Coordinates of C-alpha atoms and ligand atoms in Angstrom, one line a residue:
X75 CA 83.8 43.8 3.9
X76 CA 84.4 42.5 0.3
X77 CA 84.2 38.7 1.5
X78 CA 81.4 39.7 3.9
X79 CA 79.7 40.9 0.4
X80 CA 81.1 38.0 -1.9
X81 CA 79.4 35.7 0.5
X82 CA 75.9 37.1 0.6
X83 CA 76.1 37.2 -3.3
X84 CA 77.2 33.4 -3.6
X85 CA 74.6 32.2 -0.8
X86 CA 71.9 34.2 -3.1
X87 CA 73.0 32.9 -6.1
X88 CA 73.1 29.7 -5.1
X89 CA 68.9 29.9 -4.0
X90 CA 68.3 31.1 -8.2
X91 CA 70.9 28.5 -9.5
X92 CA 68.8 25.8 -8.5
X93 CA 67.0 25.3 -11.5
X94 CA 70.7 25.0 -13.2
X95 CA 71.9 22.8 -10.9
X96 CA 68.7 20.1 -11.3
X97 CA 70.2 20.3 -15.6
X98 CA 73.1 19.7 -14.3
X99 CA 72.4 16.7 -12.5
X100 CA 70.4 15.1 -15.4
X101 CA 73.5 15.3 -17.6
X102 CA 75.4 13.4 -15.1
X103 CA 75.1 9.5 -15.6
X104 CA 77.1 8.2 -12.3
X105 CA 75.9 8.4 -8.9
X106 CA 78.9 10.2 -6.9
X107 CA 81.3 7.7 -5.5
X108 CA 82.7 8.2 -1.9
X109 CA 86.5 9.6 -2.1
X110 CA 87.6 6.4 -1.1
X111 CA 90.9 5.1 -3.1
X112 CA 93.1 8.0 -2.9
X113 CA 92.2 8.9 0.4
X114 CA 94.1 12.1 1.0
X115 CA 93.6 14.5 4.2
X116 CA 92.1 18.4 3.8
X117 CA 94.9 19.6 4.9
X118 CA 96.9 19.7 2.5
X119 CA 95.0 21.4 0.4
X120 CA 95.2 25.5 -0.6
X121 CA 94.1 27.7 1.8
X122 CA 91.1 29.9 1.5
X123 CA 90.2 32.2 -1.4
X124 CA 91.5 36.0 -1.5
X125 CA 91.1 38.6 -4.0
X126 CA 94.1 38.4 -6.8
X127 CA 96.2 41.1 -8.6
X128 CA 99.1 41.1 -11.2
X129 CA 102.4 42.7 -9.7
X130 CA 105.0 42.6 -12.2
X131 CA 104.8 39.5 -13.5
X132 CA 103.6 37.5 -10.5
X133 CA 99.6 36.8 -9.4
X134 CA 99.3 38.2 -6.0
X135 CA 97.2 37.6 -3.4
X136 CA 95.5 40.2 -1.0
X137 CA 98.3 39.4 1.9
X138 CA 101.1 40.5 -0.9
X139 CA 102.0 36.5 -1.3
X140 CA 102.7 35.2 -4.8
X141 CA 100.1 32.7 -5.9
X142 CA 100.2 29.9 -8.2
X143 CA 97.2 28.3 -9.7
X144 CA 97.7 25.0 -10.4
X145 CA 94.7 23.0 -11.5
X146 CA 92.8 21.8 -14.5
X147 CA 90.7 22.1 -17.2
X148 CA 87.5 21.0 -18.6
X149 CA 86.8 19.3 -21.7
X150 CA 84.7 21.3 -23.9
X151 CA 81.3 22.2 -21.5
X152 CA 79.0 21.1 -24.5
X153 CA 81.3 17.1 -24.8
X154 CA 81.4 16.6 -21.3
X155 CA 79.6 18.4 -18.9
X156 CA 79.2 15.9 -16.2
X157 CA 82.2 16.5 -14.8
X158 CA 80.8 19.7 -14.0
X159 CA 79.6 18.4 -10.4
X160 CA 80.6 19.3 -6.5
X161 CA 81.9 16.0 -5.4
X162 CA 84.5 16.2 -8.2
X163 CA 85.6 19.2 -7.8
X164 CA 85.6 18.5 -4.1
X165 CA 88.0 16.2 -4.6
X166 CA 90.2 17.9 -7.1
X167 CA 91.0 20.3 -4.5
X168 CA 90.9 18.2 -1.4
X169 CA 93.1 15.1 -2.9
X170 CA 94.4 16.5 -6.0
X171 CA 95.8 19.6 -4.0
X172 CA 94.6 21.6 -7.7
X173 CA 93.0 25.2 -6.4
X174 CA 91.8 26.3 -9.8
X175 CA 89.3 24.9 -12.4
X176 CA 89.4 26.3 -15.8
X177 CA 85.7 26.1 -17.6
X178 CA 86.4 25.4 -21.5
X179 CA 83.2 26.9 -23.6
X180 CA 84.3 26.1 -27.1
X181 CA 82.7 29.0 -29.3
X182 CA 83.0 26.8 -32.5
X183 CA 83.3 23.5 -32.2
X184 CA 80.8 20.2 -30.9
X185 CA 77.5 22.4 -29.9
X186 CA 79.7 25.6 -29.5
X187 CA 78.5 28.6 -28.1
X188 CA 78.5 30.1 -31.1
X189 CA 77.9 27.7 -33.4
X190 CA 74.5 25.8 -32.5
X191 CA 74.8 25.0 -29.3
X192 CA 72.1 25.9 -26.4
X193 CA 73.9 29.2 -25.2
X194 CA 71.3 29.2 -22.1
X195 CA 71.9 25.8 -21.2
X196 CA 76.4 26.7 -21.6
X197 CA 75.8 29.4 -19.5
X198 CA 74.0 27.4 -17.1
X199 CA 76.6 24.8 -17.0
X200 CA 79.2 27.6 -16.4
X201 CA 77.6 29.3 -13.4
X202 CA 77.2 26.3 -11.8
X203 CA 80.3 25.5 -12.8
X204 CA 81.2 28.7 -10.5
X205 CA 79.0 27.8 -7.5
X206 CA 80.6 24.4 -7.0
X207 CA 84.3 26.2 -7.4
X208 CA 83.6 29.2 -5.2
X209 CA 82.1 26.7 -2.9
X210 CA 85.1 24.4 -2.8
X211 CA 87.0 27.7 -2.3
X212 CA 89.1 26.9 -5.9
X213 CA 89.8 30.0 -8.5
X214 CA 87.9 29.4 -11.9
X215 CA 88.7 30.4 -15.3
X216 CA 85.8 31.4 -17.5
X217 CA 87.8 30.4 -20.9
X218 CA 86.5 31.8 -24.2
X219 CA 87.8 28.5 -26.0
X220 CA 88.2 29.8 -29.4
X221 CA 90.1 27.3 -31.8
X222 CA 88.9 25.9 -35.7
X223 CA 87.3 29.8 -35.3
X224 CA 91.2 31.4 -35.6
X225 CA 90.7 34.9 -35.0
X226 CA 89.0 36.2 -32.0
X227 CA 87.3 38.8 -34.3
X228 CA 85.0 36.2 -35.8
X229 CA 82.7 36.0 -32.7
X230 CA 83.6 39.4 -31.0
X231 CA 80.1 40.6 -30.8
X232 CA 78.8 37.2 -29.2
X233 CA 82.1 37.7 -26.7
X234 CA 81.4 40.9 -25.9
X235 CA 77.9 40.2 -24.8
X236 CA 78.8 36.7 -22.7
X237 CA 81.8 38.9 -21.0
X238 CA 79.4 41.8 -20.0
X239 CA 77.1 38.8 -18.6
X240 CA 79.3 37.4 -16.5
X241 CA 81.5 40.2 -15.2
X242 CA 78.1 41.5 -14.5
X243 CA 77.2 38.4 -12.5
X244 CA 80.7 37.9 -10.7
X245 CA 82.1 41.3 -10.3
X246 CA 82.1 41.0 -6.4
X247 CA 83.8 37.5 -6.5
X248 CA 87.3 37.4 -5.7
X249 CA 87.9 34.2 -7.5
X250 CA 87.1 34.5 -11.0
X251 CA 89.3 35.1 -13.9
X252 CA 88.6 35.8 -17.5
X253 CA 90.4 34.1 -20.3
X254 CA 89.2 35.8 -23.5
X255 CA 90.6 33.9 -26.3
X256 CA 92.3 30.2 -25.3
X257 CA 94.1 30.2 -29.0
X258 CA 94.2 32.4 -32.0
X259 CA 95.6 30.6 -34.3
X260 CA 95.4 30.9 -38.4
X261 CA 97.7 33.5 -39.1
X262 CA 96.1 36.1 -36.6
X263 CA 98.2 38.9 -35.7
X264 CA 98.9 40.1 -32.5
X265 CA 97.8 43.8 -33.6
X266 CA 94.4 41.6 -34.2
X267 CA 94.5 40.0 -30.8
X268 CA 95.2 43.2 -29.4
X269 CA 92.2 45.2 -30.8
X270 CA 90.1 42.5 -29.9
X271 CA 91.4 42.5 -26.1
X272 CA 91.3 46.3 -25.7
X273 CA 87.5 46.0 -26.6
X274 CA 86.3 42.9 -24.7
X275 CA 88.6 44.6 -21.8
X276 CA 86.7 47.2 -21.1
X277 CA 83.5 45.6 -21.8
X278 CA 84.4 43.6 -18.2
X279 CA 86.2 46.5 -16.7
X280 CA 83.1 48.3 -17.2
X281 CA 81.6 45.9 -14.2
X282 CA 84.6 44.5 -12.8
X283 CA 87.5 46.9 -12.1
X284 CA 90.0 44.3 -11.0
X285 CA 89.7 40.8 -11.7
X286 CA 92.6 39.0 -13.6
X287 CA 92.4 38.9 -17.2
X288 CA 94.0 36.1 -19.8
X289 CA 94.8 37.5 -23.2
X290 CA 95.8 34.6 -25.8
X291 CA 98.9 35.1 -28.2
X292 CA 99.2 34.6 -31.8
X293 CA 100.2 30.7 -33.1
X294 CA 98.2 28.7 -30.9
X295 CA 98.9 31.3 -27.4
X296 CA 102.6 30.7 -28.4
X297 CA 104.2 33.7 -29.1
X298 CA 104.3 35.3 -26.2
X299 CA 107.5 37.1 -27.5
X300 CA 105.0 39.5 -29.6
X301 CA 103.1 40.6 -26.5
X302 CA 106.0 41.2 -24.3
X303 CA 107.3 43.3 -27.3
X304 CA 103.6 45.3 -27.3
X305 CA 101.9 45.0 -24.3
X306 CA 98.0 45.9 -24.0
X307 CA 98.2 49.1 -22.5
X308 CA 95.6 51.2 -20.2
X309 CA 94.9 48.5 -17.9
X310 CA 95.8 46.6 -14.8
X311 CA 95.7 43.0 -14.2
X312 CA 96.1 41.5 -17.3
X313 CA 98.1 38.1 -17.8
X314 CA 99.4 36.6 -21.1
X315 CA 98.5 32.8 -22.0
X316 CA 101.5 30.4 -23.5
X317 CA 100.0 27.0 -23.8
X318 CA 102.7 23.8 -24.3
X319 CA 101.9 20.1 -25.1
X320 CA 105.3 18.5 -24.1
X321 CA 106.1 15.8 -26.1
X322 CA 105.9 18.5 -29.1
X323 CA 106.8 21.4 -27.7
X324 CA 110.7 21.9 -25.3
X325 CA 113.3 23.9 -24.8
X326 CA 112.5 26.7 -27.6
X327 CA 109.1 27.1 -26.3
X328 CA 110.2 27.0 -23.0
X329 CA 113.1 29.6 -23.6
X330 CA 110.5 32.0 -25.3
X331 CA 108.0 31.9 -21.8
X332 CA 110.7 32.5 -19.7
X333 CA 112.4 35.7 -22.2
X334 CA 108.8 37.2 -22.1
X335 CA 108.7 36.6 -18.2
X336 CA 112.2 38.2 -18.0
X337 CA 111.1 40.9 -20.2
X338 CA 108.5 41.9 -17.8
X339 CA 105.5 39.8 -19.1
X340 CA 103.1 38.0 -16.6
X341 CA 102.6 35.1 -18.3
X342 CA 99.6 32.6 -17.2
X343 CA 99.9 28.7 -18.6
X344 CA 96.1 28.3 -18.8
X345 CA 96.2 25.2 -21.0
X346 CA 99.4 22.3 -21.0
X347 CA 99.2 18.9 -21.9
X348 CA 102.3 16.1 -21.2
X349 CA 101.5 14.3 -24.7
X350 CA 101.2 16.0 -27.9
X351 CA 100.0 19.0 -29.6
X352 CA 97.4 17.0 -31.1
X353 CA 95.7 15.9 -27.5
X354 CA 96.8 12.6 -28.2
X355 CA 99.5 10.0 -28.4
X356 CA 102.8 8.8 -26.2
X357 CA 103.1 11.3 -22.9
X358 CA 106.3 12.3 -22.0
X359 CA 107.2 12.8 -18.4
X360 CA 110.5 13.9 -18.3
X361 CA 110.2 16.8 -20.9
X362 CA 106.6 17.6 -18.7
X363 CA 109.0 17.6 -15.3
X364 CA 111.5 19.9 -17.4
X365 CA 108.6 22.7 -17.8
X366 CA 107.3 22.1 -13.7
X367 CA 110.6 22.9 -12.7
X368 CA 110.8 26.1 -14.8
X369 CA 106.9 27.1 -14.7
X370 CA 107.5 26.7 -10.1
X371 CA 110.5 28.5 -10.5
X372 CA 109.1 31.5 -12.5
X373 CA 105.9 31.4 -10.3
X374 CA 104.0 30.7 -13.0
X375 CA 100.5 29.2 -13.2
X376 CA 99.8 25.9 -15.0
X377 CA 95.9 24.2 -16.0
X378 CA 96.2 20.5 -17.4
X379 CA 94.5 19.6 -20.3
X380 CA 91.8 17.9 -19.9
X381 CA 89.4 16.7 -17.2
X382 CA 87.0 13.6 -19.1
X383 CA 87.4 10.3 -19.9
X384 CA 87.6 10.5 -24.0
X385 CA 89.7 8.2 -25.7
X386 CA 92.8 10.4 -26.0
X387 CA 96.0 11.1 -23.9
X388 CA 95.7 14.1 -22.6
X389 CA 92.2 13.0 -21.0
X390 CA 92.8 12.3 -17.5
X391 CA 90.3 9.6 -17.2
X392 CA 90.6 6.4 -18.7
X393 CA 87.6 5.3 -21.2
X394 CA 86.3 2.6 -19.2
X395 CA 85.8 4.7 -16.5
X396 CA 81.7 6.4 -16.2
X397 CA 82.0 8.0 -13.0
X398 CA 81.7 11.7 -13.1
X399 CA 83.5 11.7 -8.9
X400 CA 85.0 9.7 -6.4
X401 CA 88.0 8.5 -9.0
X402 CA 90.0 6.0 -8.1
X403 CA 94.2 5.3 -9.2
X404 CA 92.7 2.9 -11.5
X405 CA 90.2 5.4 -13.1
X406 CA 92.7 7.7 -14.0
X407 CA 95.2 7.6 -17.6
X408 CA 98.8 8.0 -17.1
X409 CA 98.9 11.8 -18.4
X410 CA 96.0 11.3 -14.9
X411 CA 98.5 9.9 -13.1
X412 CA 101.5 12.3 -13.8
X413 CA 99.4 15.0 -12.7
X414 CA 97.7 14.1 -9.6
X415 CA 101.3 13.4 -8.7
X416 CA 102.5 16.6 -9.4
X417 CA 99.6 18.6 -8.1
X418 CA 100.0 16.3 -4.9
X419 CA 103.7 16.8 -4.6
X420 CA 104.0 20.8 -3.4
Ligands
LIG763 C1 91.1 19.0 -28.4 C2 90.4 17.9 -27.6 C3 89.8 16.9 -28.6 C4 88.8 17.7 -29.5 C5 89.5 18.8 -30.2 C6 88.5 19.7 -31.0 O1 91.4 17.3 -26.8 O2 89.1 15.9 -27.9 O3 88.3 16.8 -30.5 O4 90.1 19.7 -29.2 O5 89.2 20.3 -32.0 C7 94.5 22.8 -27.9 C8 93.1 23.3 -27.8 C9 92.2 22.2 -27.3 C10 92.5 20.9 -27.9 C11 93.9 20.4 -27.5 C12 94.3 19.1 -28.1 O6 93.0 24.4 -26.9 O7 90.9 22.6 -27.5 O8 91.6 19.9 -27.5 N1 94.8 21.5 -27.9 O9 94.3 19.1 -29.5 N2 95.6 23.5 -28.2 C13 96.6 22.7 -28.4 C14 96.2 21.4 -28.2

C-alpha cells in the first residue's frame, strides 16, 4: 500500500518538477555520453528500494535484512550541480553498484544556502536531485552541509524551515534520509549538537514519523564517543555520523567508531575520503582497505567524498574531464578508481 502510494506521489511530482528539471539541464555543459567504457551488466546492482529502520545499531530493511548504503556524495549543489543529472546517477548504480547518493547543500560556503545563494534554485537542484535517485531506485541523503559555519545553532531557524519543507514533500518516500548537520566543528559541544537535533527532530517527525535520521558529532562528526555516552533520546531511527579521511585519520579513529558501535551506537559514515583531511593530497589505499574491512564487518554504511571533477584528490573525476555522465576508466582520479573498485567488488 505504502509503495502503491510512494509511486503515485513520485509519478506526480515528477509532472511539477519539470520546470526544475529544464534548470537543471541548462547548468549541465556535456551532452550525456552512452555507458560505454565500463560496461557493466544491471544485475549486479542493489535490488529495489524498501522502507528503512534502525534496529540496534544496524539499518534495516522492511524484510528484517541489514542494509548497507554504500554510495557517494556530491560536491557542494551550488560548485557543481551538473552532476546532478539521470544518466549519471544511472550509472552510479548500475556500474558503480553505489545504491545511495548523498546531496551536499553547503549552508555557508560558495553560494550557500544560507549565505547568498539562490535557496529556490538549491532546493530545485535537490528535489530533482530526488526524482532522478528515487527513479534509479538509489537511497538519497538530504545533507545539511554545515562546515566554516561550526555550530549548527548559527542557521537553526533557516534548518528548521528547509527540514519542515522537505519532510513535508517526502514523507511518503521510503528512500530518503535526513542528515542534519554533516560537521560541527569549532569547539561545539555535543550538549549543543544535541539541542539542536532534538529541535530540528521533531520539526521532521512532525511530517515524517520514520524516516532515518543523521545527527553529526562534535570535532568534525568525530567523536562519536560523546553521543554513544548521551544518546538523543525520545526518538526512533536516528543514526550517528563519523566521517574519516584515511591518509589522516587510522586506527584511533577507527577504534573510537567501532567502541561507539559496541556500545550500542548506530553509527552512519555519511562522508569518507581515501586522501586527507584536507580533500586533497597523496591517497592512501591500504589504510582506506583497513576501514572497508571494518565499516563491512560492522555493517556500517559508507558515502565517498566527492562526486566532480575539481582539482583535488578526493574528487573522483579528473580535471580534464567535462562530461557530467557516461565516465569512462580514464575520466576518473585514482581516489575514482579505488572506489568504483570497491563499490564494484560486493
Ligand atoms: C571541501 C571540498 C573543497 C572545498 C571545501 C570548502 O573538497 O573543494 O573548497 O570543502 O571548504 C570535510 C567537509 C567537506 C570538505 C572535505 C575536504 O565535510 O565539505 O570538502 N572535508 O576538506 N570534512 C572533512 C574533509
Amino acid at each position: 500500500m505504502k509503495r502503491i502510494w510512494w509511486i503515485t506521489v513520485v509519478s506526480l511530482a515528477l509532472v511539477l518538477m519539470l520546470p526544475a528539471y529544464g534548470h537543471v539541464q541548462a547548468a549541465s555543459s556535456a551532452a550525456p555520453v552512452p555507458s560505454e567504457a565500463l560496461g557493466i551488466s544491471p544485475e549486479s546492482a542493489p535490488s529495489a528500494l524498501e522502507p528503512l529502520h534502525v534496529e540496534g545499531t544496524r539499518l534495516v530493511g522492511s524484510s528484517g535484512k541489514t542494509v548497507q548504503l554504500r554510495g557517494i556524495s556530491t560536491h557542494g549543489l551550488a560548485w557543481f550541480p551538473e552532476y546532478v543529472n539521470e544518466d549519471c546517477f544511472r550509472q552510479l548504480h548500475q556500474e558503480w553498484n553505489a545504491n545511495v547518493v548523498r546531496l551536499a547543500l553547503y549552508t555557508q560556503e560558495y553560494g550557500g544556502y544560507c549565505s547568498g545563494g539562490d535557496k529556490e534554485a538549491l532546493k530545485a537542484l535537490v528535489r530533482s536531485g530526488v526524482e532522478y535517485a528515487t527513479r534509479q531506485e538509489m537511497y538519497v541523503i538530504l545533507d545539511w552541509h554545515i562546515l566554516s559555519d561550526g555550530n549548527p545553532q548559527t542557521h537553526k531557524a533557516e534548518a528548521k524551515a528547509f527540514f519542515r519543507e522537505m519532510s513535508r514533500e517526502y514523507a511518503e518516500y521510503p528512500n530518503i534520509l535526513y542528515e542534519i548537520c554533516n560537521e560541527p566543528n569549532g569547539g561545539t559541544s555535543w550538549q549543543e549538537i544535541k539541542a539542536y537535533a532534538q529541535e530540528v527532530i521533531s520539526v521532521i517527525r512532525a511530517n515524517d514519523p520514520d524516516a532515518v535520521i543523521l545527527v553529526g558529532t562534535p570535532n568534525w562528526s568525530q567523536y562519536v564517543d560523546q553521543a554513544a555516552a548521551d544518546p538523543v533520546q525520545g526518538y526512533d531511527n536516528l543514526m550517528y555520523t563519523l566521517h574519516f579521511y584515511a591518509a589522516t585519520h587510522r586506527d584511533d579513529l577507527r577504534k573510537r567508531m567501532t567502541a561507539a558501535v559496541e556500545a550500542g551506537l548506530p553509527v552512519f559514515v555519511s562522508e569518507y575520503s581515501i586522501c586527507s583531511a584536507d580533500g586533497n593530497g597523496a591517497i592512501d589505499q591500504a589504510e582506506a582497505d583497513r576501514w572497508v574491512e571494518v565499516m563491512d564487518r560492522y555493517g556500517i554504511s559508507y558515502v565517498a567524498w566527492n562526486l566532480s571533477n575539481k582539482n583535488e584528490a578526493s574528487a573522483v573525476i579528473v580535471p580534464s574531464c567535462t562530461r557530467s555522465s557516461g565516465f569512462t576508466w580514464d575520466d576518473l582520479s585514482g581516489s575514482g578508481h579505488w572506489l568504483y573498485q570497491t563499490l564494484r567488488g560486493k
